């Protein structure tokens, strides 16, 4: 298991180690009976003192998470002897130093029937038939599409079409030569981190924040500073306070219907962030995965990228959420030398995105189908949002949430004394699944939260699942 510490962080190192081990235990990444690294081994790996590691372990023991056995080591509470575990030919892997973090918690192998943990669409809301027919047609007319590496930057025709789409739908004037096709927005985040970050750099994120982005940055060994949201988005005055003390390398934001909160960043706040980026010379990573999923006929502010004049904003857009999760198509729009750097790293990362899937999406974008699809999608998801909000409203005395103006998620604030992991275990006994709020924070959150995604289930299953969740919450809280 691997742990990261940031020696310049305001959070004490012993607390950082404690939080990482505690999270792994609560999410079953480290299981009862597992032995933690020895004090000496961990102090050597992290280049910190034995006293610091001992302080972390003592805090874990005080919290009832581990048992320290004199002369034997520290064990996760439950089974207290390593020998009680069944050894097999793969046991040597347990000693390896690997990058496993909070995003793995959302990869629930045993999928629950009433699954509110995944922010993806109900399959029947997707244009599966059109895309399947288009791919079959492509293979019939040009079998060589399978025998050809796609260009590193992405299919030229698709980049031209995406340039038109960004101009038409979001007011972004993007040169096709400055667009790169990625395997979803997630690859874009990883590509940016691989290109621009090195251990010891500082990254600013929202609090709460998309958990997989936190993982990417943490695994690069950077100092991740989280800043709380208000009703307009990430607080720009607090961002500037950080900039005055530490020069950040980049700021990651999800401005339109933020994951997990569903908040919509104001136009003024978006412009302020660009002003700060220009003043303090850092990049803004704008992750726009939900921008077109708006409800109630609201007006969505223009993307942060539209305020950018000097190449400070790296714009990411994923089409997996709204079009075809299985095709994994996204784009990265960047200007200046940074584009060449990103191109070089992508060449090493995947040699080029699959050509067949790009051509299938191209055909869909070239017709009126994309516009019609998005209109129907907004209606379907708004109905699901309303239904979910109505079913959860009887809990309003002790469960707080804002009805989002777009996106896929409800962000529920629970009473402080609720253990969200114990609540999840109870829910799973009833075939219900959600994401504990801790998956979206750099450090332990100040309150108990859970994220409910209303996008994946059918109308019938959404109704049954939420009724079960309502009963579970009522009984436990």
Short mmCIF file of C-alpha atoms in Angstrom, two decimals:
data_model
loop_
_atom_site.label_atom_id
_atom_site.label_comp_id
_atom_site.label_asym_id
_atom_site.label_seq_id
_atom_site.Cartn_x
_atom_site.Cartn_y
_atom_site.Cartn_z
CA UNK A 1 0.00 0.00 0.00
CA UNK A 2 1.19 3.50 -0.79
CA UNK A 3 0.83 6.67 1.25
CA UNK A 4 1.59 10.24 0.24
CA UNK A 5 2.62 13.06 2.56
CA UNK A 6 2.98 16.73 1.77
CA UNK A 7 5.58 18.26 4.03
CA UNK A 8 4.61 21.83 3.15
CA UNK A 9 0.94 21.25 3.90
CA UNK A 10 -0.72 22.97 6.85
CA UNK A 11 -2.10 19.55 7.89
CA UNK A 12 0.36 17.76 10.23
CA UNK A 13 2.05 14.75 8.61
CA UNK A 14 0.83 12.33 11.29
CA UNK A 15 -2.74 13.50 10.57
CA UNK A 16 -2.26 12.97 6.81
CA UNK A 17 -1.13 9.37 7.40
CA UNK A 18 -3.98 8.78 9.84
CA UNK A 19 -6.60 10.05 7.37
CA UNK A 20 -5.28 7.89 4.50
CA UNK A 21 -5.18 4.70 6.58
CA UNK A 22 -8.56 5.42 8.18
CA UNK A 23 -10.16 5.90 4.75
CA UNK A 24 -8.68 2.67 3.41
CA UNK A 25 -9.97 0.75 6.42
CA UNK A 26 -13.48 2.21 6.19
CA UNK A 27 -13.71 1.49 2.47
CA UNK A 28 -12.34 -2.07 2.91
CA UNK A 29 -9.23 -1.37 0.84
CA UNK A 30 -7.42 -2.58 3.97
CA UNK A 31 -9.33 -5.44 5.57
CA UNK A 32 -9.67 -6.72 9.14
CA UNK A 33 -6.56 -8.66 10.08
CA UNK A 34 -4.29 -6.91 7.58
CA UNK A 35 -0.98 -5.83 9.03
CA UNK A 36 0.13 -2.23 8.51
CA UNK A 37 3.72 -1.42 7.51
CA UNK A 38 6.16 -1.35 10.40
CA UNK A 39 7.07 1.99 11.94
CA UNK A 40 10.59 1.77 10.55
CA UNK A 41 9.51 0.75 7.05
CA UNK A 42 6.95 3.54 6.74
CA UNK A 43 9.30 6.18 8.19
CA UNK A 44 11.97 5.20 5.66
CA UNK A 45 9.59 5.16 2.70
CA UNK A 46 8.14 8.59 3.54
CA UNK A 47 11.42 10.01 4.88
CA UNK A 48 9.84 11.07 8.16
CA UNK A 49 10.62 10.32 11.80
CA UNK A 50 9.60 7.18 13.65
CA UNK A 51 7.84 9.38 16.20
CA UNK A 52 5.56 10.81 13.50
CA UNK A 53 4.52 7.35 12.28
CA UNK A 54 4.04 6.17 15.88
CA UNK A 55 1.77 9.15 16.54
CA UNK A 56 -0.37 8.21 13.53
CA UNK A 57 -0.69 4.61 14.68
CA UNK A 58 -1.52 5.65 18.23
CA UNK A 59 -4.31 7.86 16.90
CA UNK A 60 -5.62 4.97 14.79
CA UNK A 61 -5.60 2.72 17.86
CA UNK A 62 -7.34 5.38 19.95
CA UNK A 63 -10.02 5.60 17.23
CA UNK A 64 -10.60 1.86 17.52
CA UNK A 65 -9.41 1.11 13.99
CA UNK A 66 -6.26 -0.89 14.70
CA UNK A 67 -4.68 -3.03 17.40
CA UNK A 68 -0.97 -2.65 18.21
CA UNK A 69 0.59 -5.91 19.43
CA UNK A 70 3.93 -5.53 21.15
CA UNK A 71 6.69 -7.21 19.15
CA UNK A 72 4.32 -8.19 16.32
CA UNK A 73 3.08 -4.97 14.74
CA UNK A 74 -0.11 -3.05 14.01
CA UNK A 75 -3.19 -4.89 12.69
CA UNK A 76 -6.54 -3.66 11.42
CA UNK A 77 -9.08 -4.38 14.12
CA UNK A 78 -11.07 -7.58 13.67
CA UNK A 79 -8.85 -10.58 13.05
CA UNK A 80 -5.65 -9.79 14.93
CA UNK A 81 -3.24 -12.33 13.50
CA UNK A 82 -2.03 -12.27 9.94
CA UNK A 83 -1.71 -16.07 10.02
CA UNK A 84 -5.48 -16.38 10.32
CA UNK A 85 -5.80 -15.25 6.72
CA UNK A 86 -5.69 -17.88 4.00
CA UNK A 87 -2.35 -17.62 2.23
CA UNK A 88 -2.17 -18.29 -1.50
CA UNK A 89 0.17 -17.89 -4.44
CA UNK A 90 -0.74 -14.21 -4.72
CA UNK A 91 0.10 -13.18 -1.15
CA UNK A 92 3.39 -11.60 -2.27
CA UNK A 93 1.36 -8.85 -3.97
CA UNK A 94 0.21 -7.53 -0.60
CA UNK A 95 3.72 -6.24 0.06
CA UNK A 96 3.87 -4.09 -3.07
CA UNK A 97 3.72 -0.28 -3.08
CA UNK A 98 0.77 0.56 -5.34
CA UNK A 99 -1.45 3.55 -6.06
CA UNK A 100 -4.92 2.71 -4.71
CA UNK A 101 -7.02 5.61 -3.49
CA UNK A 102 -10.57 6.82 -2.96
CA UNK A 103 -11.75 6.45 -6.57
CA UNK A 104 -11.52 2.67 -6.26
CA UNK A 105 -14.32 2.78 -3.73
CA UNK A 106 -16.82 3.73 -6.43
CA UNK A 107 -15.90 0.65 -8.46
CA UNK A 108 -18.36 -1.63 -6.72
CA UNK A 109 -17.70 -5.11 -8.11
CA UNK A 110 -20.89 -6.51 -6.63
CA UNK A 111 -23.28 -4.06 -8.22
CA UNK A 112 -26.40 -3.46 -6.18
CA UNK A 113 -29.73 -3.56 -7.94
CA UNK A 114 -30.82 -0.10 -6.80
CA UNK A 115 -27.58 1.68 -7.60
CA UNK A 116 -27.40 5.39 -6.79
CA UNK A 117 -23.59 5.40 -6.64
CA UNK A 118 -22.81 5.89 -10.33
CA UNK A 119 -23.34 9.17 -12.17
CA UNK A 120 -24.09 7.52 -15.50
CA UNK A 121 -27.21 7.36 -17.65
CA UNK A 122 -29.95 4.76 -17.80
CA UNK A 123 -29.00 2.84 -21.00
CA UNK A 124 -32.37 3.42 -22.70
CA UNK A 125 -31.77 7.18 -22.57
CA UNK A 126 -28.74 6.77 -24.86
CA UNK A 127 -28.64 6.62 -28.70
CA UNK A 128 -27.31 3.07 -28.63
CA UNK A 129 -29.10 1.85 -31.75
CA UNK A 130 -27.88 4.69 -33.97
CA UNK A 131 -24.29 4.37 -32.79
CA UNK A 132 -24.31 0.57 -33.17
CA UNK A 133 -25.69 0.80 -36.71
CA UNK A 134 -23.16 3.47 -37.61
CA UNK A 135 -20.26 1.33 -36.37
CA UNK A 136 -21.55 -1.67 -38.34
CA UNK A 137 -21.81 0.48 -41.44
CA UNK A 138 -18.27 1.76 -40.95
CA UNK A 139 -16.94 -1.78 -40.68
CA UNK A 140 -18.78 -2.90 -43.81
CA UNK A 141 -17.47 -0.02 -45.91
CA UNK A 142 -13.98 0.34 -44.43
CA UNK A 143 -12.59 -2.67 -42.59
CA UNK A 144 -9.18 -0.98 -42.45
CA UNK A 145 -10.49 1.29 -39.72
CA UNK A 146 -9.61 -1.56 -37.34
CA UNK A 147 -6.12 -1.92 -38.82
CA UNK A 148 -5.19 1.72 -38.38
CA UNK A 149 -3.93 3.62 -35.36
CA UNK A 150 -5.99 6.72 -34.77
CA UNK A 151 -4.02 10.00 -34.93
CA UNK A 152 -2.51 10.98 -31.58
CA UNK A 153 -4.43 14.25 -31.63
CA UNK A 154 -7.63 12.56 -32.72
CA UNK A 155 -9.56 12.21 -35.97
CA UNK A 156 -9.36 15.46 -37.94
CA UNK A 157 -12.99 15.39 -39.11
CA UNK A 158 -14.21 14.86 -35.56
CA UNK A 159 -12.08 17.73 -34.26
CA UNK A 160 -13.57 20.03 -36.90
CA UNK A 161 -17.09 18.96 -35.97
CA UNK A 162 -16.38 19.39 -32.25
CA UNK A 163 -15.04 22.87 -32.93
CA UNK A 164 -18.37 23.76 -34.56
CA UNK A 165 -20.26 22.15 -31.67
CA UNK A 166 -18.38 24.18 -29.04
CA UNK A 167 -19.00 27.40 -30.98
CA UNK A 168 -22.68 26.67 -31.54
CA UNK A 169 -23.61 25.28 -28.11
CA UNK A 170 -21.25 27.02 -25.69
CA UNK A 171 -19.77 30.04 -27.44
CA UNK A 172 -16.19 28.70 -27.40
CA UNK A 173 -14.19 29.58 -30.51
CA UNK A 174 -11.82 26.63 -30.63
CA UNK A 175 -9.42 26.03 -33.50
CA UNK A 176 -9.58 22.31 -34.46
CA UNK A 177 -5.76 22.28 -34.37
CA UNK A 178 -5.95 23.08 -30.64
CA UNK A 179 -8.39 20.29 -29.81
CA UNK A 180 -7.22 16.85 -28.70
CA UNK A 181 -9.48 13.78 -28.49
CA UNK A 182 -9.23 11.91 -25.19
CA UNK A 183 -10.71 8.75 -23.70
CA UNK A 184 -13.26 10.74 -21.73
CA UNK A 185 -12.59 13.72 -19.47
CA UNK A 186 -10.87 11.39 -16.99
CA UNK A 187 -7.95 10.78 -19.36
CA UNK A 188 -7.74 14.52 -19.87
CA UNK A 189 -7.29 15.09 -16.13
CA UNK A 190 -4.60 12.42 -15.96
CA UNK A 191 -2.89 13.78 -19.09
CA UNK A 192 -2.72 17.28 -17.62
CA UNK A 193 -1.36 15.97 -14.32
CA UNK A 194 1.28 13.86 -16.07
CA UNK A 195 2.35 16.85 -18.17
CA UNK A 196 2.31 19.74 -15.73
CA UNK A 197 2.73 18.42 -12.19
CA UNK A 198 5.70 17.19 -10.22
CA UNK A 199 6.03 16.20 -6.55
CA UNK A 200 5.82 19.20 -4.27
CA UNK A 201 3.67 21.33 -6.60
CA UNK A 202 0.42 22.81 -5.30
CA UNK A 203 -3.02 22.13 -6.78
CA UNK A 204 -6.20 23.86 -5.65
CA UNK A 205 -9.50 21.96 -5.81
CA UNK A 206 -13.09 22.54 -4.78
CA UNK A 207 -14.35 21.13 -1.49
CA UNK A 208 -16.11 18.81 -2.08
CA UNK A 209 -14.52 17.76 -5.37
CA UNK A 210 -14.77 14.98 -7.97
CA UNK A 211 -12.96 12.19 -6.11
CA UNK A 212 -11.08 10.69 -9.06
CA UNK A 213 -9.46 14.07 -9.74
CA UNK A 214 -8.23 14.21 -6.13
CA UNK A 215 -6.74 10.74 -6.61
CA UNK A 216 -4.88 11.75 -9.77
CA UNK A 217 -3.34 14.77 -8.09
CA UNK A 218 -2.54 12.95 -4.86
CA UNK A 219 -0.74 10.17 -6.71
CA UNK A 220 1.49 12.76 -8.34
CA UNK A 221 2.78 13.67 -4.88
CA UNK A 222 1.46 17.23 -4.99
CA UNK A 223 0.08 19.36 -2.18
CA UNK A 224 -3.71 19.40 -2.71
CA UNK A 225 -5.44 22.38 -1.11
CA UNK A 226 -9.23 22.27 -0.98
CA UNK A 227 -11.38 25.41 -0.80
CA UNK A 228 -15.02 25.41 0.25
CA UNK A 229 -17.85 26.24 -2.10
CA UNK A 230 -20.54 28.84 -1.52
CA UNK A 231 -23.73 29.37 -3.53
CA UNK A 232 -21.67 30.85 -6.42
CA UNK A 233 -19.00 28.15 -6.57
CA UNK A 234 -15.43 28.01 -5.32
CA UNK A 235 -14.65 31.12 -3.26
CA UNK A 236 -12.29 33.26 -5.33
CA UNK A 237 -11.15 35.38 -2.37
CA UNK A 238 -9.90 32.22 -0.63
CA UNK A 239 -8.19 31.12 -3.84
CA UNK A 240 -6.32 34.41 -3.85
CA UNK A 241 -5.29 33.96 -0.23
CA UNK A 242 -3.64 30.68 -1.19
CA UNK A 243 -1.96 32.28 -4.22
CA UNK A 244 -0.46 35.00 -2.03
CA UNK A 245 1.21 32.35 0.15
CA UNK A 246 1.96 29.51 -2.28
CA UNK A 247 2.17 29.66 -6.07
CA UNK A 248 -0.25 26.98 -7.35
CA UNK A 249 0.44 25.07 -10.55
CA UNK A 250 -3.22 24.67 -11.36
CA UNK A 251 -6.80 24.98 -10.13
CA UNK A 252 -9.29 22.21 -10.92
CA UNK A 253 -12.98 23.15 -11.10
CA UNK A 254 -16.23 21.58 -12.27
CA UNK A 255 -18.24 24.83 -12.72
CA UNK A 256 -21.51 23.68 -14.29
CA UNK A 257 -23.63 21.44 -12.02
CA UNK A 258 -20.62 20.45 -9.99
CA UNK A 259 -19.99 16.85 -9.07
CA UNK A 260 -21.09 16.04 -6.37
CA UNK A 261 -23.05 19.12 -5.20
CA UNK A 262 -24.85 20.13 -8.41
CA UNK A 263 -23.89 23.78 -7.85
CA UNK A 264 -23.74 26.18 -10.79
CA UNK A 265 -20.83 28.64 -10.63
CA UNK A 266 -21.84 32.24 -11.32
CA UNK A 267 -20.62 34.22 -14.32
CA UNK A 268 -18.84 36.71 -12.08
CA UNK A 269 -17.01 33.95 -10.18
CA UNK A 270 -15.85 32.40 -13.46
CA UNK A 271 -14.39 35.68 -14.62
CA UNK A 272 -12.69 36.26 -11.26
CA UNK A 273 -10.91 32.92 -11.51
CA UNK A 274 -9.49 33.83 -14.93
CA UNK A 275 -8.31 37.18 -13.53
CA UNK A 276 -6.51 35.34 -10.71
CA UNK A 277 -4.93 32.88 -13.15
CA UNK A 278 -3.58 35.77 -15.21
CA UNK A 279 -2.29 37.57 -12.11
CA UNK A 280 -0.60 34.57 -10.48
CA UNK A 281 0.23 32.57 -13.64
CA UNK A 282 -1.42 29.23 -13.03
CA UNK A 283 -3.61 26.96 -15.17
CA UNK A 284 -7.32 26.42 -14.64
CA UNK A 285 -8.59 22.94 -15.52
CA UNK A 286 -12.26 23.41 -16.45
CA UNK A 287 -14.07 20.05 -16.39
CA UNK A 288 -17.34 20.46 -18.27
CA UNK A 289 -19.02 17.06 -18.12
CA UNK A 290 -22.55 18.24 -17.25
CA UNK A 291 -22.80 21.69 -18.89
CA UNK A 292 -25.64 20.78 -21.27
CA UNK A 293 -27.74 19.01 -18.60
CA UNK A 294 -29.70 21.99 -17.29
CA UNK A 295 -33.29 22.12 -16.03
CA UNK A 296 -36.09 24.63 -15.51
CA UNK A 297 -35.04 26.61 -18.62
CA UNK A 298 -32.25 28.30 -16.69
CA UNK A 299 -29.49 30.25 -18.39
CA UNK A 300 -26.09 28.59 -17.90
CA UNK A 301 -23.19 31.09 -17.73
CA UNK A 302 -20.61 30.78 -20.51
CA UNK A 303 -17.70 28.42 -19.84
CA UNK A 304 -14.67 29.80 -18.00
CA UNK A 305 -12.73 29.25 -21.23
CA UNK A 306 -14.69 32.03 -22.96
CA UNK A 307 -13.10 34.59 -20.60
CA UNK A 308 -9.59 33.27 -21.26
CA UNK A 309 -7.36 35.43 -23.48
CA UNK A 310 -3.88 34.10 -22.69
CA UNK A 311 -4.14 30.32 -22.59
CA UNK A 312 -4.65 29.90 -18.84
CA UNK A 313 -7.71 27.63 -19.14
CA UNK A 314 -7.46 23.98 -20.16
CA UNK A 315 -10.99 23.00 -21.18
CA UNK A 316 -12.16 19.40 -20.79
CA UNK A 317 -15.41 18.05 -22.14
CA UNK A 318 -16.60 14.48 -21.82
CA UNK A 319 -19.32 12.93 -23.98
CA UNK A 320 -19.41 9.68 -22.02
CA UNK A 321 -21.93 11.03 -19.52
CA UNK A 322 -24.45 12.20 -22.10
CA UNK A 323 -23.82 10.24 -25.28
CA UNK A 324 -22.06 6.88 -24.99
CA UNK A 325 -20.15 5.70 -21.90
CA UNK A 326 -18.82 2.69 -23.80
CA UNK A 327 -17.20 4.82 -26.52
CA UNK A 328 -15.15 6.93 -24.06
CA UNK A 329 -14.92 10.11 -26.14
CA UNK A 330 -13.87 13.45 -24.71
CA UNK A 331 -11.89 16.49 -25.76
CA UNK A 332 -9.16 18.71 -24.37
CA UNK A 333 -8.86 22.25 -25.71
CA UNK A 334 -5.58 24.03 -24.93
CA UNK A 335 -3.70 26.94 -26.46
CA UNK A 336 -0.01 27.79 -26.64
CA UNK A 337 3.05 25.69 -25.90
CA UNK A 338 1.12 23.63 -23.36
CA UNK A 339 -0.73 21.95 -26.23
CA UNK A 340 2.55 20.65 -27.65
CA UNK A 341 3.56 19.35 -24.22
CA UNK A 342 0.21 17.57 -23.80
CA UNK A 343 0.51 16.10 -27.30
CA UNK A 344 3.94 14.65 -26.51
CA UNK A 345 2.71 13.02 -23.30
CA UNK A 346 -0.41 11.60 -24.98
CA UNK A 347 1.81 10.01 -27.63
CA UNK A 348 3.44 8.02 -24.84
CA UNK A 349 0.15 7.35 -23.04
CA UNK A 350 -1.96 5.66 -25.72
CA UNK A 351 -0.47 6.34 -29.20
CA UNK A 352 -3.92 7.58 -30.21
CA UNK A 353 -7.59 7.16 -29.32
CA UNK A 354 -9.61 4.42 -31.12
CA UNK A 355 -10.64 5.54 -34.61
CA UNK A 356 -13.82 3.47 -34.94
CA UNK A 357 -15.52 5.06 -31.93
CA UNK A 358 -14.51 8.55 -33.07
CA UNK A 359 -16.08 8.02 -36.48
CA UNK A 360 -19.30 6.77 -34.87
CA UNK A 361 -19.61 9.89 -32.71
CA UNK A 362 -18.78 12.06 -35.73
CA UNK A 363 -21.80 10.72 -37.61
CA UNK A 364 -24.07 11.49 -34.65
CA UNK A 365 -22.78 15.06 -34.26
CA UNK A 366 -23.30 15.81 -37.95
CA UNK A 367 -27.06 15.32 -37.76
CA UNK A 368 -29.86 16.97 -35.82
CA UNK A 369 -29.88 13.87 -33.61
CA UNK A 370 -27.46 15.40 -31.09
CA UNK A 371 -29.70 18.40 -30.48
CA UNK A 372 -32.83 16.24 -30.24
CA UNK A 373 -31.06 13.78 -27.95
CA UNK A 374 -29.96 16.50 -25.53
CA UNK A 375 -33.44 18.03 -25.40
CA UNK A 376 -35.03 14.66 -24.57
CA UNK A 377 -32.31 13.90 -22.08
CA UNK A 378 -32.89 17.13 -20.16
CA UNK A 379 -36.61 16.38 -19.90
CA UNK A 380 -36.03 12.79 -18.71
CA UNK A 381 -33.45 13.77 -16.10
CA UNK A 382 -35.50 16.71 -14.83
CA UNK A 383 -38.39 14.33 -14.19
CA UNK A 384 -36.02 11.98 -12.31
CA UNK A 385 -34.62 14.88 -10.29
CA UNK A 386 -38.12 16.04 -9.34
CA UNK A 387 -39.20 12.54 -8.38
CA UNK A 388 -36.09 11.95 -6.27
CA UNK A 389 -36.50 15.31 -4.53
CA UNK A 390 -40.17 14.63 -3.79
CA UNK A 391 -39.47 11.18 -2.33
CA UNK A 392 -36.70 12.53 -0.08
CA UNK A 393 -38.55 15.69 1.01
CA UNK A 394 -40.29 13.97 4.00
CA UNK A 395 -36.80 13.64 5.53
CA UNK A 396 -36.23 17.41 5.44
CA UNK A 397 -36.23 17.70 9.25
CA UNK A 398 -32.86 15.96 9.41
CA UNK A 399 -31.63 15.58 5.81
CA UNK A 400 -30.69 18.76 3.95
CA UNK A 401 -30.23 19.16 0.20
CA UNK A 402 -30.57 21.79 -2.50
CA UNK A 403 -32.57 20.84 -5.58
CA UNK A 404 -29.96 21.11 -8.38
CA UNK A 405 -30.60 23.07 -11.56
CA UNK A 406 -28.86 20.43 -13.65
CA UNK A 407 -26.59 17.41 -13.64
CA UNK A 408 -27.10 13.88 -12.34
CA UNK A 409 -26.78 14.14 -8.57
CA UNK A 410 -28.38 15.07 -5.25
CA UNK A 411 -25.98 16.01 -2.44
CA UNK A 412 -27.45 15.13 0.96
CA UNK A 413 -26.20 16.53 4.25
CA UNK A 414 -26.98 14.22 7.16
CA UNK A 415 -26.81 14.76 10.94
CA UNK A 416 -23.23 14.97 12.18
CA UNK A 417 -23.38 11.76 14.24
CA UNK A 418 -24.23 9.56 11.23
CA UNK A 419 -21.55 7.12 10.10
CA UNK A 420 -22.05 7.06 6.34
CA UNK A 421 -20.07 3.84 5.88
CA UNK A 422 -22.23 2.01 8.42
CA UNK A 423 -25.27 3.50 6.68
CA UNK A 424 -24.01 2.20 3.33
CA UNK A 425 -23.51 -1.28 4.75
CA UNK A 426 -27.10 -1.24 6.00
CA UNK A 427 -28.34 -0.03 2.62
CA UNK A 428 -26.45 -2.76 0.79
CA UNK A 429 -28.31 -5.35 2.84
CA UNK A 430 -31.41 -4.02 1.07
CA UNK A 431 -29.71 -3.96 -2.37
CA UNK A 432 -29.30 -0.20 -2.29
CA UNK A 433 -26.02 1.59 -2.97
CA UNK A 434 -24.84 5.23 -2.80
CA UNK A 435 -21.52 7.05 -2.39
CA UNK A 436 -20.41 8.27 1.06
CA UNK A 437 -19.44 11.93 1.01
CA UNK A 438 -15.91 11.21 2.16
CA UNK A 439 -15.08 10.09 -1.40
CA UNK A 440 -15.20 13.78 -2.41
CA UNK A 441 -12.96 15.39 0.20
CA UNK A 442 -9.20 15.70 0.57
CA UNK A 443 -9.55 15.39 4.35
CA UNK A 444 -12.34 14.18 6.61
CA UNK A 445 -15.40 16.35 5.87
CA UNK A 446 -16.88 18.61 8.54
CA UNK A 447 -20.29 16.98 8.19
CA UNK A 448 -21.80 13.66 7.07
CA UNK A 449 -22.77 13.63 3.39
CA UNK A 450 -23.91 11.14 0.77
CA UNK A 451 -24.29 11.51 -2.99
CA UNK A 452 -27.38 10.13 -4.71
CA UNK A 453 -27.27 9.80 -8.52
CA UNK A 454 -30.77 9.69 -9.99
CA UNK A 455 -29.57 9.11 -13.57
CA UNK A 456 -28.87 5.36 -13.77
CA UNK A 457 -32.09 3.60 -12.80
CA UNK A 458 -35.34 3.17 -14.70
CA UNK A 459 -38.35 5.13 -13.46
CA UNK A 460 -39.70 2.06 -11.69
CA UNK A 461 -36.41 1.11 -10.03
CA UNK A 462 -35.76 4.73 -9.08
CA UNK A 463 -39.07 4.79 -7.25
CA UNK A 464 -38.49 1.48 -5.43
CA UNK A 465 -34.86 2.24 -4.60
CA UNK A 466 -35.59 5.70 -3.20
CA UNK A 467 -38.45 4.36 -1.10
CA UNK A 468 -36.07 1.80 0.38
CA UNK A 469 -33.41 4.45 0.94
CA UNK A 470 -36.00 6.71 2.54
CA UNK A 471 -36.96 3.93 4.97
CA UNK A 472 -33.30 3.16 5.75
CA UNK A 473 -32.49 6.80 6.42
CA UNK A 474 -35.58 7.20 8.60
CA UNK A 475 -34.73 4.14 10.66
CA UNK A 476 -31.05 4.89 11.08
CA UNK A 477 -31.20 8.64 11.62
#
